[in-house]
GROMACS .gro file of C-alpha atoms in nm:
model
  339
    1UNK     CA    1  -4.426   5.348  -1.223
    2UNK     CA    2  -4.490   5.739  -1.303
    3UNK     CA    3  -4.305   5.890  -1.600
    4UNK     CA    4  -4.235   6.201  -1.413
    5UNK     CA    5  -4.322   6.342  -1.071
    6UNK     CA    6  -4.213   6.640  -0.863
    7UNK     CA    7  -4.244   6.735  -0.535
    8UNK     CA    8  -4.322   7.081  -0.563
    9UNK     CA    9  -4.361   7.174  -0.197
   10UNK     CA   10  -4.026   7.016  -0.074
   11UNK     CA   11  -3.900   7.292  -0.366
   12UNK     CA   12  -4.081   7.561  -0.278
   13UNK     CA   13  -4.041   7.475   0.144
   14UNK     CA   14  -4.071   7.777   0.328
   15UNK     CA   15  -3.729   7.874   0.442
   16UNK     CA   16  -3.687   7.908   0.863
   17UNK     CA   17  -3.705   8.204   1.009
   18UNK     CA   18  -3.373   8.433   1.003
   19UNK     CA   19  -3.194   8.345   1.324
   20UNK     CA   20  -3.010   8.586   1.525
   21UNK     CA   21  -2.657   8.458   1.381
   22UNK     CA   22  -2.792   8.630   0.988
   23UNK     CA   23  -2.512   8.889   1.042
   24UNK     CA   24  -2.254   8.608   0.982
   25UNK     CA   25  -2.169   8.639   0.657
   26UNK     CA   26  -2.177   8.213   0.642
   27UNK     CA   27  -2.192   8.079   0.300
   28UNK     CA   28  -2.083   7.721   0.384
   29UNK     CA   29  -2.120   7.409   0.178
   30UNK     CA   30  -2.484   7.229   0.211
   31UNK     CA   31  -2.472   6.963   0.490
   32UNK     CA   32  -2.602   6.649   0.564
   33UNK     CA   33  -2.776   6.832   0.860
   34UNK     CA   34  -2.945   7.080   0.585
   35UNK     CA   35  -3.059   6.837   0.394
   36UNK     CA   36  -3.200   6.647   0.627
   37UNK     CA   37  -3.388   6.935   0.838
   38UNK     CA   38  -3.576   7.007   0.482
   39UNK     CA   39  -3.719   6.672   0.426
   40UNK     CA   40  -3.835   6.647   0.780
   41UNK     CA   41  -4.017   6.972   0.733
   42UNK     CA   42  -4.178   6.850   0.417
   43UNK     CA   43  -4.279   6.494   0.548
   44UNK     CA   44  -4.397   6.662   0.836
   45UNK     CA   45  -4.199   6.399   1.078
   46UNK     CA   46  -4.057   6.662   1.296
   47UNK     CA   47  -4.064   7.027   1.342
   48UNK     CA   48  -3.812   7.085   1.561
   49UNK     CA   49  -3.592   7.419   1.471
   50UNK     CA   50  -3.271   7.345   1.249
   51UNK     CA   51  -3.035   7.351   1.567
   52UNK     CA   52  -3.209   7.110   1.769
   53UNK     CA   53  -3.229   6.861   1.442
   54UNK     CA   54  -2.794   6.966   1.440
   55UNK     CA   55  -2.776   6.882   1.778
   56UNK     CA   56  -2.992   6.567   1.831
   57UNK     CA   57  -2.814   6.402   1.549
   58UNK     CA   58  -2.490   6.505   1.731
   59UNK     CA   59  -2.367   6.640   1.372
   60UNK     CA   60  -2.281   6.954   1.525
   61UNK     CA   61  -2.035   6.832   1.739
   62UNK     CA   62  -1.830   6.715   1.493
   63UNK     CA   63  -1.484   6.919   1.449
   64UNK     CA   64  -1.313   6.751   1.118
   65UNK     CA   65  -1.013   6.948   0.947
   66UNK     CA   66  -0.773   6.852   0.668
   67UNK     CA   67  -0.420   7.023   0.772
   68UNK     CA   68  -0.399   7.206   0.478
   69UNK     CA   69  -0.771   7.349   0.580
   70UNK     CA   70  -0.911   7.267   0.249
   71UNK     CA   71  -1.342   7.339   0.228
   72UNK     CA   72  -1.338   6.925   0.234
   73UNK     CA   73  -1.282   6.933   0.588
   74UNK     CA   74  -1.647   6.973   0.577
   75UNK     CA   75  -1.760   6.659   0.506
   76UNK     CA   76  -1.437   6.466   0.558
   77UNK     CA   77  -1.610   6.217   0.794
   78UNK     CA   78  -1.745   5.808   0.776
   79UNK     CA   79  -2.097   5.909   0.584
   80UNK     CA   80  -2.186   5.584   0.607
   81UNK     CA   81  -2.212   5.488   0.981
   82UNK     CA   82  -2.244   5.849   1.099
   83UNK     CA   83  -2.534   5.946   0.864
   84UNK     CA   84  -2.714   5.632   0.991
   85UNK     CA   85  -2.660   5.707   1.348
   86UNK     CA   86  -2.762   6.076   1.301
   87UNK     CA   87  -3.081   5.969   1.128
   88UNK     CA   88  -3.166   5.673   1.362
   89UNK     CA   89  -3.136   5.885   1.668
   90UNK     CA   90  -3.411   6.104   1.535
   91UNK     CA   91  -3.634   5.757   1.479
   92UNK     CA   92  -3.565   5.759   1.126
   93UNK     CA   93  -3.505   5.450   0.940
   94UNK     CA   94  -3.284   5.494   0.616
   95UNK     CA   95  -3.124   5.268   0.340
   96UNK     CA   96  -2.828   5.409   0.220
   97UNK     CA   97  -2.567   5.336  -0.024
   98UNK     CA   98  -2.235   5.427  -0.132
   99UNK     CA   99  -1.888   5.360  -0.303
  100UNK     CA  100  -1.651   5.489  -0.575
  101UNK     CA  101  -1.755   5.571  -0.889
  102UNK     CA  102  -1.430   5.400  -1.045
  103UNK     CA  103  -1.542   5.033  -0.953
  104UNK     CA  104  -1.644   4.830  -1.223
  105UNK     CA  105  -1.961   4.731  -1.054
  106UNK     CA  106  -2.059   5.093  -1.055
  107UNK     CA  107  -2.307   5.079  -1.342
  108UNK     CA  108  -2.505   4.883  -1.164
  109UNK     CA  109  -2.524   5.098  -0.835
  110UNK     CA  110  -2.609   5.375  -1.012
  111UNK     CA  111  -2.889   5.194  -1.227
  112UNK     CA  112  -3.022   5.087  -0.860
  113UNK     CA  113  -2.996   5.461  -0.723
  114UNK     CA  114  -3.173   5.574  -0.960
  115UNK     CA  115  -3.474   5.320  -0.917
  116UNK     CA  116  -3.456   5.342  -0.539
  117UNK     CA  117  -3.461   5.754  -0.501
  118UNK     CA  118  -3.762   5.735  -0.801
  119UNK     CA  119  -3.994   5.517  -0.546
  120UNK     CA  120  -3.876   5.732  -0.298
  121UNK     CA  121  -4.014   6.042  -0.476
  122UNK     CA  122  -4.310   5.840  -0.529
  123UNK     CA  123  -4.392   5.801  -0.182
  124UNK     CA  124  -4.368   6.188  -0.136
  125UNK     CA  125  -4.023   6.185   0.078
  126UNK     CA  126  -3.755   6.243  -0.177
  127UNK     CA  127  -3.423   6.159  -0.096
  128UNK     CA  128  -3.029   6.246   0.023
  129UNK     CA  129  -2.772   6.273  -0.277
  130UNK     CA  130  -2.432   6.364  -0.259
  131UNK     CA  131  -2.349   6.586  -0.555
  132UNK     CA  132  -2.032   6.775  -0.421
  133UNK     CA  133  -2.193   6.867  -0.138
  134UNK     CA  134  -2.587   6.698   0.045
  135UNK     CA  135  -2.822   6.791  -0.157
  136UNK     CA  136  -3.214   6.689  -0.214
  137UNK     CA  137  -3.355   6.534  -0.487
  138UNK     CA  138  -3.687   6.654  -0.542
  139UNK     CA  139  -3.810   6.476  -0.851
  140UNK     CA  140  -3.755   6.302  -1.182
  141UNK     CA  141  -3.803   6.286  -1.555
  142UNK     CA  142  -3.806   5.937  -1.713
  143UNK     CA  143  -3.850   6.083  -2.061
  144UNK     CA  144  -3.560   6.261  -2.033
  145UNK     CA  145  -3.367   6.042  -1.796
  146UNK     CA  146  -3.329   6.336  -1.507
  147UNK     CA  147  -3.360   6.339  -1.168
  148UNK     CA  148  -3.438   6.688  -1.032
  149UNK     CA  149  -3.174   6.831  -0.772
  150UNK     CA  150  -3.172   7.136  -0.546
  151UNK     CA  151  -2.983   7.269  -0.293
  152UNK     CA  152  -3.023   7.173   0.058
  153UNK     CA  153  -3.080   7.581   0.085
  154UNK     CA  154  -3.270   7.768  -0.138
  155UNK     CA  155  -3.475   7.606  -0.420
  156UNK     CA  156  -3.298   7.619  -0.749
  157UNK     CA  157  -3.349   7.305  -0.962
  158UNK     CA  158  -3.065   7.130  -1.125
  159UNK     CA  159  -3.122   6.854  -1.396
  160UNK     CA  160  -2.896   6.572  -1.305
  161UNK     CA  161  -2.895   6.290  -1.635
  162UNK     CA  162  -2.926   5.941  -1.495
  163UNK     CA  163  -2.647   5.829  -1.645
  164UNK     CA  164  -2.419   6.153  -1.443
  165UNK     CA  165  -2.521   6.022  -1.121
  166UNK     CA  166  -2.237   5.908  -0.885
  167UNK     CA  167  -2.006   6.130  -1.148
  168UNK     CA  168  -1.888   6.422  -0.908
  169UNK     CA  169  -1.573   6.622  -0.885
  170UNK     CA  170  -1.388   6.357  -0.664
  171UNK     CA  171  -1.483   5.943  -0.731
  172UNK     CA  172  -1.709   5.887  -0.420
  173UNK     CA  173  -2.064   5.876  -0.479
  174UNK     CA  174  -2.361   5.829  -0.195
  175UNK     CA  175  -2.762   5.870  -0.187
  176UNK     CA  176  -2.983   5.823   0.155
  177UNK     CA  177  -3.361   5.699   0.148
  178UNK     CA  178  -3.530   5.774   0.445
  179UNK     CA  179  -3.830   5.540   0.483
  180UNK     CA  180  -4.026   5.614   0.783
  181UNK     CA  181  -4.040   5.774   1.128
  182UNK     CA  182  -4.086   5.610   1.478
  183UNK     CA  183  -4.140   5.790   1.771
  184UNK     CA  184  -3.875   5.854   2.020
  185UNK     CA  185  -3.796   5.949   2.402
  186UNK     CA  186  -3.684   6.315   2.301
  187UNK     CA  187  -3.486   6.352   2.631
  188UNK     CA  188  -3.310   6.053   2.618
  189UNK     CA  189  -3.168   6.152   2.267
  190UNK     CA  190  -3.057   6.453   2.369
  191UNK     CA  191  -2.855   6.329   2.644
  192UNK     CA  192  -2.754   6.092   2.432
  193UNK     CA  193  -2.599   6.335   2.153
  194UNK     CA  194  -2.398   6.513   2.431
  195UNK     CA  195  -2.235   6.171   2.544
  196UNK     CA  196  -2.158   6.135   2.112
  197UNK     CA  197  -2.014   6.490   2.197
  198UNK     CA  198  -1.746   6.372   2.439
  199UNK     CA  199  -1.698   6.079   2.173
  200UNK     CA  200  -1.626   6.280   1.917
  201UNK     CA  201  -1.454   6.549   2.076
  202UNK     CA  202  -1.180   6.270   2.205
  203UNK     CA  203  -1.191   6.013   1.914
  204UNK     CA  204  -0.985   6.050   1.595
  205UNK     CA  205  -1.254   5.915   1.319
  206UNK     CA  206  -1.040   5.593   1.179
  207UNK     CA  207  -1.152   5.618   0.861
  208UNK     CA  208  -0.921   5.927   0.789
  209UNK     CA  209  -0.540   5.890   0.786
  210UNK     CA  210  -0.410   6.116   1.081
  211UNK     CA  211  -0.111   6.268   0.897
  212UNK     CA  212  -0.362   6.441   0.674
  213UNK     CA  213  -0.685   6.500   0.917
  214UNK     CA  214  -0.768   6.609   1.285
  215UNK     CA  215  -1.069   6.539   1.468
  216UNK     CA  216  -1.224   6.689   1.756
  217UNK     CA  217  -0.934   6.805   2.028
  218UNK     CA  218  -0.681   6.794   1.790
  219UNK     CA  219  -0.821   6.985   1.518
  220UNK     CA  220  -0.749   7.323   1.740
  221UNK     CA  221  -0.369   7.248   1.675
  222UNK     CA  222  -0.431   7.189   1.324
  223UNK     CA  223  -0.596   7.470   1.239
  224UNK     CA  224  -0.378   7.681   1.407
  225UNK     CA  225  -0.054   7.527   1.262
  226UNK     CA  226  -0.184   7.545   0.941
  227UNK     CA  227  -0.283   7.940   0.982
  228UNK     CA  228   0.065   7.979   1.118
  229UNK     CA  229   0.255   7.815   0.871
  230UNK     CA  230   0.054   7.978   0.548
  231UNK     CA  231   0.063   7.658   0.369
  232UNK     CA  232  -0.370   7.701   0.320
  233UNK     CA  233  -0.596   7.905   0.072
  234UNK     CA  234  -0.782   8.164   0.226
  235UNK     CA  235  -1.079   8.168   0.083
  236UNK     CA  236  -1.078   7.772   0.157
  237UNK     CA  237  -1.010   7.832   0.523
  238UNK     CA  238  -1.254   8.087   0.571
  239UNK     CA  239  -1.516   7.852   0.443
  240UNK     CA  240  -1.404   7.603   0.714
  241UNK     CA  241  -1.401   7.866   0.977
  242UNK     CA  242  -1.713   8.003   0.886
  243UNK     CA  243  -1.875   7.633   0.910
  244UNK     CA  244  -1.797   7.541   1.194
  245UNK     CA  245  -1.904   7.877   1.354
  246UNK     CA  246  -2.238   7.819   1.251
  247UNK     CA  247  -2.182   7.457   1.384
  248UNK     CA  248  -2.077   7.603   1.718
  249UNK     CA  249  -2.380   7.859   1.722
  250UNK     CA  250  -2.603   7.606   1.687
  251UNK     CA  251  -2.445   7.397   1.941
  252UNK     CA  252  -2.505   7.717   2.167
  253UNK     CA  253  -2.868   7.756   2.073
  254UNK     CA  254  -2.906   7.353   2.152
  255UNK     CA  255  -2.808   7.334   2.478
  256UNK     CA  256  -2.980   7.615   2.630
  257UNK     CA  257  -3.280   7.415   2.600
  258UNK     CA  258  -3.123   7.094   2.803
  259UNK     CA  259  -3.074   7.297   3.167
  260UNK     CA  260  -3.312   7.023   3.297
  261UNK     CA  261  -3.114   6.744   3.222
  262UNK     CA  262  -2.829   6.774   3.492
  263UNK     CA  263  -2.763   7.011   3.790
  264UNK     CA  264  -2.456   7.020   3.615
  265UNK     CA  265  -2.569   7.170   3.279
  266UNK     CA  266  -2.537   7.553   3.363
  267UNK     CA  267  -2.166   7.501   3.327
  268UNK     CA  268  -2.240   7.352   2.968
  269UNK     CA  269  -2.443   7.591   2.866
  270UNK     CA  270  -2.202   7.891   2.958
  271UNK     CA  271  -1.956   7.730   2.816
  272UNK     CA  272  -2.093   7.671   2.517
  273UNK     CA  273  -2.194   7.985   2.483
  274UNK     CA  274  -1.885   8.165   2.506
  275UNK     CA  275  -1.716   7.926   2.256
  276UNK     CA  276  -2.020   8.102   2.016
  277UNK     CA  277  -1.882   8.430   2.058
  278UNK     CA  278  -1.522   8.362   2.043
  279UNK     CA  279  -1.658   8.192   1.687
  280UNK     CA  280  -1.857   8.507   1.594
  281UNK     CA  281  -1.523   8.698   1.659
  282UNK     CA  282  -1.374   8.442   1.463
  283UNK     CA  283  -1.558   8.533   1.152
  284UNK     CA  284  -1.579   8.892   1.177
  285UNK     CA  285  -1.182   8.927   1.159
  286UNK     CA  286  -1.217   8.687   0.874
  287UNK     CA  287  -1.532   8.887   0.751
  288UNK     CA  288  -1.246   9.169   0.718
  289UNK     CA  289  -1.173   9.060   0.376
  290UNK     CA  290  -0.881   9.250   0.249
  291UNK     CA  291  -0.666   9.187   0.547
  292UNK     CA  292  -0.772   8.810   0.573
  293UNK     CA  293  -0.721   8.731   0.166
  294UNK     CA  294  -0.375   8.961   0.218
  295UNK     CA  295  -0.265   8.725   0.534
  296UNK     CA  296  -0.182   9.033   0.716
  297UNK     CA  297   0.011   8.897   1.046
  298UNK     CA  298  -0.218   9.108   1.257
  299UNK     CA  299  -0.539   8.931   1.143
  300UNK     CA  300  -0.406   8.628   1.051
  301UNK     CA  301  -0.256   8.633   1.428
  302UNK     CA  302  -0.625   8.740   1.625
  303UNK     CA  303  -0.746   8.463   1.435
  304UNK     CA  304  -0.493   8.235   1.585
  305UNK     CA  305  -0.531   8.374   1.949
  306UNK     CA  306  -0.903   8.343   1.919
  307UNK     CA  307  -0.916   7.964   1.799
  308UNK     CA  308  -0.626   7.911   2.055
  309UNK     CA  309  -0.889   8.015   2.344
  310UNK     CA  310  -1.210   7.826   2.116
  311UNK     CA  311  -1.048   7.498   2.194
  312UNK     CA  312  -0.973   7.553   2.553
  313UNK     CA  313  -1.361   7.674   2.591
  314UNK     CA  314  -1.466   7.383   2.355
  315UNK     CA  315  -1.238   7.133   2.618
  316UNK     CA  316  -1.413   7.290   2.916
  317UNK     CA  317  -1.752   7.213   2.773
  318UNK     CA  318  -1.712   6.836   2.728
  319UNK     CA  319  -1.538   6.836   3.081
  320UNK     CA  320  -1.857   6.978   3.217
  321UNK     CA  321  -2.054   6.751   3.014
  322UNK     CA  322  -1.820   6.415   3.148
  323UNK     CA  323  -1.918   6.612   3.527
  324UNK     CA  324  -2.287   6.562   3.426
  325UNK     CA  325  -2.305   6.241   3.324
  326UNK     CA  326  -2.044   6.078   3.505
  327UNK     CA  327  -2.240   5.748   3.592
  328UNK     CA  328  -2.307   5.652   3.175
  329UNK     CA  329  -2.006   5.817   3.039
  330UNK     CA  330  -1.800   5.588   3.301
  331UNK     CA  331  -2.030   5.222   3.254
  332UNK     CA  332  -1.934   5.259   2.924
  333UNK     CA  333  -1.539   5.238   2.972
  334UNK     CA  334  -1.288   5.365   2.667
  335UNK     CA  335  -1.571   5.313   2.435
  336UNK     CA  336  -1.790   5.624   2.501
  337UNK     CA  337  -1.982   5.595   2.152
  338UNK     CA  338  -2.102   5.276   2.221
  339UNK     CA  339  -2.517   5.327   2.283
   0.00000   0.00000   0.00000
């Protein structure tokens, strides 16, 4: 086994192009989606823009929020099964791992992590780490027992000691390996991932308590109660706000390449698109800083109006997608995420 080795070009990956959505002042959390999209750049697997790799997965469809609308609502959401499924639909097999980092078996896991995202590098992929948010690791340093981090955007390194692995700000810990790449029947997955829409947009994820999360429909309610009541930090909720924006953008962007699949899609696709905008108006009331941090009724009350009328366009969107694929979405009963 190598000493060291880094993989200098998943670093120094050229960045995509600057999408039309720049202006929104976004400066979200690094997703599972982010990280992701860079690897399959560098291993050359796919090179499919970042939205269609968002929307294939059906990540982008998720709508997770804490009712307090802390920036966990993020990535408050089963990694385990839904990183798998998101990776799988793309034709990626993965081994994955994760736990808390308060077990007493821990030790071990980590020792194993380590050794498993090492070969990893030394096969030229790299691997998925959580480290407060997805992030890549893009090398390692036996010598001095660090693995080499960055940021699912951007390409500063962070040294991460072997033995700090696993130790982040709250006690879970998680890595992905993703081992090779099959081919796949493109269209098929992307009808797929808008059936997963309707699943997720009607399904309360069980591994989050309800008194403390809602998911998909419900999360509208949430997010408005929560802006309503002024129990919630604001720079917090704009972070959440400003996520899923970009989530709903790329949604937008997504579907205006599926017209073909269904007679029915131009009602998706117009619907989606206006739930974009309302987002985009979303973020430039929030963008308004002073009155947003200050909780000034006025803004505080757009917002509410606006996300008020997001979830009603967001409902009308997976009504037109249950119109377009009535025959599957029905065969398959009350358990729509079943493939």
């Amino acid at each position: 086994m190598m000493a060291a080795k880094v993989l200098q070009d998943l670093i120094r990956l050229p960045q995509a192009p600057i999408s039309a959505d720049a202006h929104l002042s976004w400066n979200g959390v690094g997703s599972y989606t982010d990280a992701m999209y860079r690897i399959l750049l560098h291993t050359q697997w796919m090179d499919f823009p970042r939205h269609m790799i968002a929307g294939m997965t059906a990540s982008a469809f998720r709508l997770v929020v804490d009712r307090r609308l802390t920036a966990e609502s993020i990535s408050a959401y089963n990694w385990m099964a839904e990183n798998f499924v998101a990776a799988d639909f793309l034709g990626v097999t993965t081994g994955q791992h994760g736990g808390f980092s308060f077990e007493p078996t821990f030790p071990l896991y980590q020792k194993q992590a380590v050794l498993d995202i090492k070969a990893s590098i030394d096969r030229g992929i790299g691997a998925i780490l959580w480290h407060d948010q997805f992030v890549i690791v893009t090398g390692y340093d036996d010598a001095e027992r660090v693995l080499f981090i960055c940021k699912s955007k951007g390409d500063e390194i962070i040294r991460l000691p072997y033995d700090s692995f696993g130790r982040n700000s709250t006690p879970y810990w998680y890595y992905q390996i993703l081992e090779a790449c099959a081919p796949i029947d493109l269209w098929e997955v992307c009808k797929e991932s808008l059936i997963q829409a309707v699943y997720k947009w009607e399904t309360h994820d069980y591994m989050l308590p309800p008194q403390d999360y809602a998911c998909g429909a419900a999360a509208y309610a949430a997010i408005a109660a929560a802006l309503q009541s002024g129990t919630y930090d604001a720079e917090q909720a704009a972070t959440v706000l400003r996520y899923y924006a970009k989530s709903r953008l790329d949604i937008a962007s997504y579907v205006a390449g599926l017209k073909h699949l269904s007679i029915q899609m131009d009602e998706v696709l117009n619907e989606y698109e206006l739930l974009a905008n309302l987002y985009t108006m979303i973020v430039e009331e929030i963008d308004n800083s002073i009155s947003w941090d200050s909780r000034e009724p006025e803004c505080v009350q757009s917002v509410i109006e606006l996300i008020r009328k997001a979830g009603a366009t967001e409902q009308r969107a997976i009504d037109a997608i249950k119109r377009a694929f009535p025959e599957t979405i029905g065969n398959r009963f009350k358990d729509v995420g079943l493939r």
